[in-house]
Coordinates of C-alpha atoms and ligand atoms in Angstrom, one line a residue:
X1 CA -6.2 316.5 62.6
X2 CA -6.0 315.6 58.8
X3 CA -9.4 314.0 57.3
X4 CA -10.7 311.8 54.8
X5 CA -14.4 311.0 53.3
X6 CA -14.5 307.5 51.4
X7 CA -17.2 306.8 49.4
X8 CA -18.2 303.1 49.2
X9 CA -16.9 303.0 52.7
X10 CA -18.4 300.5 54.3
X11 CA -17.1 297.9 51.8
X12 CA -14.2 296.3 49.8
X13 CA -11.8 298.5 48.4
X14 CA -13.4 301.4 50.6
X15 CA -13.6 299.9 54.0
X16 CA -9.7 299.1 53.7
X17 CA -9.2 302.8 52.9
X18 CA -10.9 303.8 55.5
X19 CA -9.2 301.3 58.0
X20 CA -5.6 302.5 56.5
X21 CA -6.6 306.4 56.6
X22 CA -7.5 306.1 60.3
X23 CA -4.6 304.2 61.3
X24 CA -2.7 306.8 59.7
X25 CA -3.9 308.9 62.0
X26 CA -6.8 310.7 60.1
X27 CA -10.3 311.8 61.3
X28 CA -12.2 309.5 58.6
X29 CA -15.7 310.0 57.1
X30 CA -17.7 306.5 56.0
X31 CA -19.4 307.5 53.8
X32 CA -22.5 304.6 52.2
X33 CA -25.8 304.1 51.7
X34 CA -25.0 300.6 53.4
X35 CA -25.4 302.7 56.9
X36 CA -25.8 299.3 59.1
X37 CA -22.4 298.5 57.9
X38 CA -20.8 302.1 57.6
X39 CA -22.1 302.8 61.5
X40 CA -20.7 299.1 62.2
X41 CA -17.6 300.1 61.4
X42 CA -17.2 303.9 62.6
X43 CA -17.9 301.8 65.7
X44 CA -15.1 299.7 65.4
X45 CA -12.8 302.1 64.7
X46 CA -13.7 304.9 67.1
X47 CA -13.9 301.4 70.1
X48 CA -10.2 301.6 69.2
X49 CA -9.9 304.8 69.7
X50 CA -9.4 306.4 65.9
X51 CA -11.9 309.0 64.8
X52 CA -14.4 307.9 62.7
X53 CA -18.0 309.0 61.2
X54 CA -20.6 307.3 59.3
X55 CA -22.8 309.3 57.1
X56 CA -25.6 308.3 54.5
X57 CA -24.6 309.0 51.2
X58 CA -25.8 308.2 47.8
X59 CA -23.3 309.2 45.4
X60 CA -26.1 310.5 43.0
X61 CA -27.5 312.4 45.3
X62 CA -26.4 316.5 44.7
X63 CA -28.6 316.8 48.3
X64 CA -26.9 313.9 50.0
X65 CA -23.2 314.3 48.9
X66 CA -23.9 318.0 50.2
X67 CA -25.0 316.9 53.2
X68 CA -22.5 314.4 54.0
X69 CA -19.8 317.0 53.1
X70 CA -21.4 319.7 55.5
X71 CA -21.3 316.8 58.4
X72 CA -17.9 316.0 57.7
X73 CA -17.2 319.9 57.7
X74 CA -19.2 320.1 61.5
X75 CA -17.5 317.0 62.1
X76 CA -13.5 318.1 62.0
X77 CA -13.6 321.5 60.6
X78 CA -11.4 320.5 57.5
X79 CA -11.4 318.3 54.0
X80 CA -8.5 316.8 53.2
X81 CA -8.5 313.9 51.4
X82 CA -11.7 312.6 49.7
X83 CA -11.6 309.0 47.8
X84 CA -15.0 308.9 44.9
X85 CA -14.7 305.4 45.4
X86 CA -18.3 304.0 45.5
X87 CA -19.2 301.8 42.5
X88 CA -21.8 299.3 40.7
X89 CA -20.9 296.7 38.2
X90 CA -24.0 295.5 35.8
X91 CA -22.9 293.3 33.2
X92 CA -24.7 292.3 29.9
X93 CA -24.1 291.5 26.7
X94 CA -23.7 295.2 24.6
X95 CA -26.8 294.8 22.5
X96 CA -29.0 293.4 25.3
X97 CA -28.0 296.1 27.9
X98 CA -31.1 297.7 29.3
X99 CA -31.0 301.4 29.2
X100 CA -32.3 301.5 32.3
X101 CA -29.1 299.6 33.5
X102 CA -27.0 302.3 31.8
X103 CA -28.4 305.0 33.5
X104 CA -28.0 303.4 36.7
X105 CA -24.5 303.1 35.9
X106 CA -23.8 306.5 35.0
X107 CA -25.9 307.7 38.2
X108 CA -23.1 306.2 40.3
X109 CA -20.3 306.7 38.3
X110 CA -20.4 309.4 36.6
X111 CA -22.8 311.7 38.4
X112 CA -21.2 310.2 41.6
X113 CA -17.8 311.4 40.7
X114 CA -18.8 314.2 39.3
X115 CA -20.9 315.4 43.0
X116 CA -18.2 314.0 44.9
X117 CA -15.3 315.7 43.4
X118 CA -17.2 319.0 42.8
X119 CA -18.3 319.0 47.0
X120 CA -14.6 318.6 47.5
X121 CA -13.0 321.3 45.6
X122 CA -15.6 323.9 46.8
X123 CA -14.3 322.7 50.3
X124 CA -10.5 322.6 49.8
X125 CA -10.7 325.7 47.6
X126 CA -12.6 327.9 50.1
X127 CA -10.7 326.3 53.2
X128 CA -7.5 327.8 51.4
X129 CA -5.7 324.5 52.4
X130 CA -6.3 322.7 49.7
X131 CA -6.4 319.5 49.5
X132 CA -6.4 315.3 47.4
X133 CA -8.8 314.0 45.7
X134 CA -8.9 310.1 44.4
X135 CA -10.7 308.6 41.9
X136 CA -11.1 304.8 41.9
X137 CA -10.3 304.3 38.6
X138 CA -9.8 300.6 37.0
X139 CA -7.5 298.9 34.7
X140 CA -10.8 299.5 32.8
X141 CA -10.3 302.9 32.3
X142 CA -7.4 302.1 29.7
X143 CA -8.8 298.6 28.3
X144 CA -12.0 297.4 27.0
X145 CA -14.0 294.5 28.5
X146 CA -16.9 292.4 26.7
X147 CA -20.0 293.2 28.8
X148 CA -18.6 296.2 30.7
X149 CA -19.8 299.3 28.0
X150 CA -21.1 301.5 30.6
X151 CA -18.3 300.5 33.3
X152 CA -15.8 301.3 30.7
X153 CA -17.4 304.2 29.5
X154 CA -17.6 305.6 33.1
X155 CA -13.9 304.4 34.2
X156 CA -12.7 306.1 31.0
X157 CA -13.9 308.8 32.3
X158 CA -12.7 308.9 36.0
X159 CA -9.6 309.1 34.6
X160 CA -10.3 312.1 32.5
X161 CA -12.1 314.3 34.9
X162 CA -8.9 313.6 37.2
X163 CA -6.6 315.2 34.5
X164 CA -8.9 318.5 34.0
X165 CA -9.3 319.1 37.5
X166 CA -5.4 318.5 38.4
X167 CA -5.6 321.8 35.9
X168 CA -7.6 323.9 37.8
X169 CA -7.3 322.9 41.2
X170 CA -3.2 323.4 40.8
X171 CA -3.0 327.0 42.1
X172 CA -5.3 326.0 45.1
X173 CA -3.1 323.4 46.1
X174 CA -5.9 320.9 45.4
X175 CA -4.0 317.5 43.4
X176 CA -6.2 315.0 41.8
X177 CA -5.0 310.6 41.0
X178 CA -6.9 308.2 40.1
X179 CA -5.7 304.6 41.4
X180 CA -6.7 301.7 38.5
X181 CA -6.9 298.5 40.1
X182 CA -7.2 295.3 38.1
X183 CA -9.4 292.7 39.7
X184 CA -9.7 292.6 43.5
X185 CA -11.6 289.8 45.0
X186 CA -14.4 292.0 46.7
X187 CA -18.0 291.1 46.6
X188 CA -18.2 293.5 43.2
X189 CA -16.3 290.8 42.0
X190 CA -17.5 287.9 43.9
X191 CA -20.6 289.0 42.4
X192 CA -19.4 289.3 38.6
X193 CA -17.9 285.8 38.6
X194 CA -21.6 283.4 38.4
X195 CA -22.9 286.3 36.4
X196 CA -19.8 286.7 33.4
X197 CA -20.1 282.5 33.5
X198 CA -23.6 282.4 32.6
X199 CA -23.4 285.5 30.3
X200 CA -20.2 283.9 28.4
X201 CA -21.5 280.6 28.3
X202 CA -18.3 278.9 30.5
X203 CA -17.3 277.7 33.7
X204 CA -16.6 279.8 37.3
X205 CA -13.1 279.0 37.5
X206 CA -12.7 279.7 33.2
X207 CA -13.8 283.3 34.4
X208 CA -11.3 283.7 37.1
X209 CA -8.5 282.2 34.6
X210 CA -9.2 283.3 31.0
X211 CA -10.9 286.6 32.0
X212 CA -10.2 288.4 34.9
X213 CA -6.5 287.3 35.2
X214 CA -5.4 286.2 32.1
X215 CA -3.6 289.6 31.1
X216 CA -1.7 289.8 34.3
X217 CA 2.3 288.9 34.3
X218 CA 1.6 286.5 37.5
X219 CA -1.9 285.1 37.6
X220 CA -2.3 287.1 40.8
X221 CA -5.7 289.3 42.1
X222 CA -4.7 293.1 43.3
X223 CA -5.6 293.2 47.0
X224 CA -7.3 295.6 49.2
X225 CA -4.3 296.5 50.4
X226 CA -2.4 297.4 47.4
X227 CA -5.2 300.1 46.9
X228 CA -5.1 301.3 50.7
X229 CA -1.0 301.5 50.8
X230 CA -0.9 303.6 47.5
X231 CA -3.8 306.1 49.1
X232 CA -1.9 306.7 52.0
X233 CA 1.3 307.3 49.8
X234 CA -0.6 309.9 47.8
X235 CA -2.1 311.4 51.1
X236 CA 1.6 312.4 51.1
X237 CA 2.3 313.3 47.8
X238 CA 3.0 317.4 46.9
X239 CA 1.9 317.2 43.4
X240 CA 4.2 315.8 42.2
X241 CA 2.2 313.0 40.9
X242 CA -1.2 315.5 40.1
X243 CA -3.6 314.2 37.0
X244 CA -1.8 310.8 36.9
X245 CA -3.7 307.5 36.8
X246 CA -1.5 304.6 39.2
X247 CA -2.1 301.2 37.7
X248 CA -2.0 298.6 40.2
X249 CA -2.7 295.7 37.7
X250 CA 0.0 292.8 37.9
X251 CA 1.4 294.1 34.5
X252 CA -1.6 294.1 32.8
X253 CA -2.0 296.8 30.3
X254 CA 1.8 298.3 30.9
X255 CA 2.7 301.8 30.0
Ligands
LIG301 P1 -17.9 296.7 47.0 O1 -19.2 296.2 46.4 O2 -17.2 295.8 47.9 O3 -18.1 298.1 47.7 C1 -18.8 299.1 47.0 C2 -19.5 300.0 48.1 O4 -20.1 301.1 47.4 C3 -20.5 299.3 49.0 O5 -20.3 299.5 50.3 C4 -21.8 299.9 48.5 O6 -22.8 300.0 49.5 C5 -21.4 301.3 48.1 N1 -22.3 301.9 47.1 C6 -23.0 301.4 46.1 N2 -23.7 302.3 45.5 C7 -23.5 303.5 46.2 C8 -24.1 304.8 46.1 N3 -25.0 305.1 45.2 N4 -23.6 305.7 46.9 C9 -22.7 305.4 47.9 N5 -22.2 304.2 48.1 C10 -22.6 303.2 47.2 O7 -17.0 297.0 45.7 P2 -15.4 297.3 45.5 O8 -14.9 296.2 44.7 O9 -14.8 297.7 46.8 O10 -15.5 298.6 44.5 C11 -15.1 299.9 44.9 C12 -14.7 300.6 43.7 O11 -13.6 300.0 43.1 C13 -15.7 300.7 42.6 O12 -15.7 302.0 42.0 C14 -15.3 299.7 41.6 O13 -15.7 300.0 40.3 C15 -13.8 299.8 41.7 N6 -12.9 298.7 41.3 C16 -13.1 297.5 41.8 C17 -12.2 296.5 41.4 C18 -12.4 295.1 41.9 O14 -11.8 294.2 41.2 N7 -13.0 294.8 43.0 C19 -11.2 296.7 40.4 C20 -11.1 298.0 39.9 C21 -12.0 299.0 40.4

């Protein structure tokens, strides 16, 4: 059986992932430090018969990301596909940004991506198998937002880290992506909407509009799904695609 760890899991962007990797047939890892609602649904999915783990992770944890990886090695025996996925968003105007905020940030982000991706390519390299790894990039990581320094700082980044390891994880058959979604309607976002209103001085539905959707060719939010049905595509992928970023953004910020 082919498998997959998600990170961020239990939620949004993640939880669809995770629902679409196990109906594709893979033994799926859930891996959050939500656990209520990572064990809720391994539940739901193993109830339907898939096979599906929760584990506690915390993205910033070199302990816990080993950990989770070891379980997931117990688990099925193999690494296949592993989604850094889990994220933060703290918004503030630049020169009122705590630095306590930014390092919280970067905890998730960066040191997050960085401890995920490094627990999978020890894991696809030494397996011999090789193996996908996806970053959950953003239309951020090619544009810049007002309030979002650390967000597009880390995003950026994603979607280098992708490109170096596409390098070296070539002749171990290990391929790197990074999927950039523009906005999804998840509660990262839910969240962001009050918060950019008050922050920007304008209304709810002036965010929704003039902000998150205004560089879009349709109006439209990127769904869950959108995300989900491009994973699975690169599940399938033979390099073809290694080191590219995929922007799922309604137009917004074209190549
Ligand atoms: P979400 O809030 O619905 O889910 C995020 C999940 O990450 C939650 O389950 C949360 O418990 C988990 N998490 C938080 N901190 C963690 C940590 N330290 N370790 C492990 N898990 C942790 O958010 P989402 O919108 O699904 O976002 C998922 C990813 O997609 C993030 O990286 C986000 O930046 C990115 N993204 C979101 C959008 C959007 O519009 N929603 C667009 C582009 C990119």
């Amino acid at each position: 059986m082919k498998t997959a760890l998600i990170t961020g899991g239990a939620s949004g962007i993640g939880k669809a992932c995770v629902i679409r990797m196990a109906q594709e047939g893979y033994g799926v890892v859930v891996a959050d430090v939500n656990m209520p609602a990572a064990e809720a649904l391994a539940e739901e999915l193993t109830a339907k018969g898939l096979a599906a783990i929760a584990v506690h992770m915390d993205v910033s944890s070199e302990e816990e990301v080993e950990s989770g990886f070891d379980k997931m090695m117990e688990t099925y025996g193999s690494c296949d596909l592993v989604m850094s996925n889990a994220g933060i968003q703290i918004v503030h105007p630049f020169d009122e940004y705590p630095f306590s905020d930014w390092k919280k940030m970067m905890a998730i982000h960066a040191d997050g991506a960085f401890l995920v991706a490094r627990a999978a390519f020890r894991r696809m390299k030494a397996s011999g198998k090789g193996g996908r790894i996806v970053f959950t990039g953003s239309v951020q990581s090619f544009v810049g937002s007002k309030l979002k320094e650390p967000y597009n700082f880390a995003k950026h980044g994603v979607a280098g880290i992708a490109k170096a390891i596409a390098r070296e994880g070539a002749e171990y058959g290990i391929y790197t992506y990074t999927i950039c979604p523009s906005f999804i309607k998840t509660p990262l976002v839910e969240k962001q909407i009050p918060e950019q209103a008050r922050d920007l001085g304008i209304t709810e539905e002036e965010v929704v509009k003039n902000i998150m959707l205004r560089d879009t060719v349709d109006g439209q939010f990127t769904t869950v799904e959108d995300v989900a049905n491009t994973l699975a595509f690169l599940a399938n992928d033979q390099g073809a695609l290694t080191g590219q970023s995929l922007r799922l953004t309604h137009g917004w910020a074209m190549m």
